[in-house]
Each structure stands twice: as structure tokens, then as C-alpha cells.
């Protein structure tokens, strides 16, 4: 029984450390995903109001 508890503790600790690793990698590279406003070859949208139909 002690061996099973030790194994379960190791698995839980590994999962927790893996979650922290993935979240830190995501926070380091999340700035690369923020550039989705414009597509290739098109300028990024500005904050100008849209023209009103007459």
C-alpha cells in the first residue's frame, strides 16, 4: 500500500509541475498570438470610426 501511495504522490507532483511548466511557456509566448488583428499584406486596423452610410 505504501508503494502505491508513493507512486500516486509522484504522479500528482509530476502533473502539477507540468501544469506550471505549460503555463509559464504560454505566458512567455502569448505576446506572439496577440498580432491577429490584421492579415498578411493588409495594414492593421486603427481606432478610426467606421464611415456612416448616407
Coordinates of N, CA and C in Angstrom, one line a residue, residues 4-45:
X4 N 2.0 2.1 -3.5 CA 1.0 2.7 -4.3 C 0.8 4.2 -4.0
X5 N 0.8 4.5 -2.7 CA 0.7 5.9 -2.3 C 1.9 6.8 -2.8
X6 N 3.1 6.2 -2.7 CA 4.2 6.9 -3.2 C 4.1 7.2 -4.7
X7 N 3.7 6.2 -5.4 CA 3.6 6.3 -6.9 C 2.5 7.4 -7.2
X8 N 1.4 7.3 -6.4 CA 0.3 8.3 -6.7 C 0.8 9.7 -6.4
X9 N 1.6 9.9 -5.3 CA 2.2 11.2 -5.0 C 3.1 11.7 -6.1
X10 N 3.9 10.8 -6.6 CA 4.8 11.2 -7.7 C 4.1 11.6 -8.9
X11 N 3.0 10.9 -9.3 CA 2.2 11.2 -10.4 C 1.5 12.6 -10.2
X12 N 1.0 12.8 -9.1 CA 0.3 14.1 -8.8 C 1.3 15.2 -8.9
X13 N 2.5 15.1 -8.3 CA 3.5 16.1 -8.3 C 4.0 16.4 -9.7
X14 N 4.1 15.3 -10.5 CA 4.5 15.5 -11.9 C 3.5 16.3 -12.7
X15 N 2.2 16.0 -12.5 CA 1.2 16.7 -13.2 C 1.1 18.2 -12.8
X16 N 1.3 18.4 -11.5 CA 1.3 19.8 -11.0 C 2.5 20.6 -11.7
X17 N 3.7 20.0 -11.6 CA 4.8 20.7 -12.2 C 4.7 20.8 -13.7
X18 N 4.0 19.9 -14.4 CA 3.8 20.0 -15.8 C 2.8 21.2 -16.1
X19 N 1.8 21.3 -15.3 CA 0.9 22.4 -15.5 C 1.6 23.8 -15.3
X20 N 2.4 23.9 -14.3 CA 3.2 25.1 -14.1 C 4.1 25.4 -15.3
X21 N 4.7 24.3 -15.8 CA 5.6 24.5 -16.9 C 4.9 25.0 -18.2
X22 N 3.7 24.4 -18.5 CA 2.9 24.8 -19.6 C 2.4 26.2 -19.5
X23 N 2.0 26.6 -18.3 CA 1.5 27.9 -18.1 C 2.6 29.0 -18.2
X24 N 3.8 28.6 -17.8 CA 4.9 29.6 -17.9 C 5.4 29.7 -19.3
X25 N 5.3 28.6 -20.1 CA 5.7 28.7 -21.5 C 4.6 29.5 -22.2
X26 N 3.4 29.3 -21.9 CA 2.3 30.1 -22.5 C 2.4 31.6 -22.2
X27 N 2.7 31.9 -21.0 CA 2.9 33.3 -20.7 C 4.1 34.0 -21.3
X28 N 5.1 33.2 -21.6 CA 6.3 33.7 -22.3 C 6.0 34.0 -23.8
X29 N 5.2 33.1 -24.4 CA 5.0 33.2 -25.8 C 3.6 33.7 -26.2
X30 N 2.8 34.2 -25.2 CA 1.5 34.7 -25.5 C 1.5 36.0 -26.3
X31 N 2.6 36.8 -26.2 CA 2.6 38.0 -27.0 C 2.7 37.7 -28.5
X32 N 3.1 36.6 -28.9 CA 3.2 36.2 -30.3 C 1.8 36.0 -30.9
X33 N 0.8 35.6 -30.1 CA -0.5 35.4 -30.5 C -1.4 36.6 -30.5
X34 N -0.9 37.7 -30.0 CA -1.8 38.9 -29.9 C -1.8 39.7 -31.3
X35 N -1.0 39.3 -32.2 CA -0.9 40.0 -33.5 C -1.9 39.4 -34.5
X36 N -3.2 39.2 -34.2 CA -4.1 38.6 -35.1 C -5.1 39.6 -35.6
X37 N -4.9 40.9 -35.4 CA -5.9 41.9 -35.9 C -5.8 42.1 -37.4
X38 N -4.6 42.0 -38.0 CA -4.5 42.1 -39.4 C -4.0 40.9 -40.1
X39 N -4.3 40.7 -41.4 CA -3.8 39.5 -42.1 C -2.6 40.0 -42.9
X40 N -1.9 39.0 -43.5 CA -0.7 39.2 -44.2 C -1.0 40.1 -45.4
X41 N -0.2 41.2 -45.5 CA -0.4 42.1 -46.7 C -1.4 43.2 -46.4
X42 N -2.1 43.2 -45.3 CA -3.1 44.2 -45.0 C -2.6 45.0 -43.8
X43 N -2.8 46.3 -43.8 CA -2.4 47.1 -42.6 C -3.3 46.7 -41.4
X44 N -2.8 46.9 -40.2 CA -3.6 46.6 -39.0 C -4.7 47.7 -38.9
X45 N -5.8 47.3 -38.3 CA -7.0 48.2 -38.2 C -6.6 49.2 -37.2

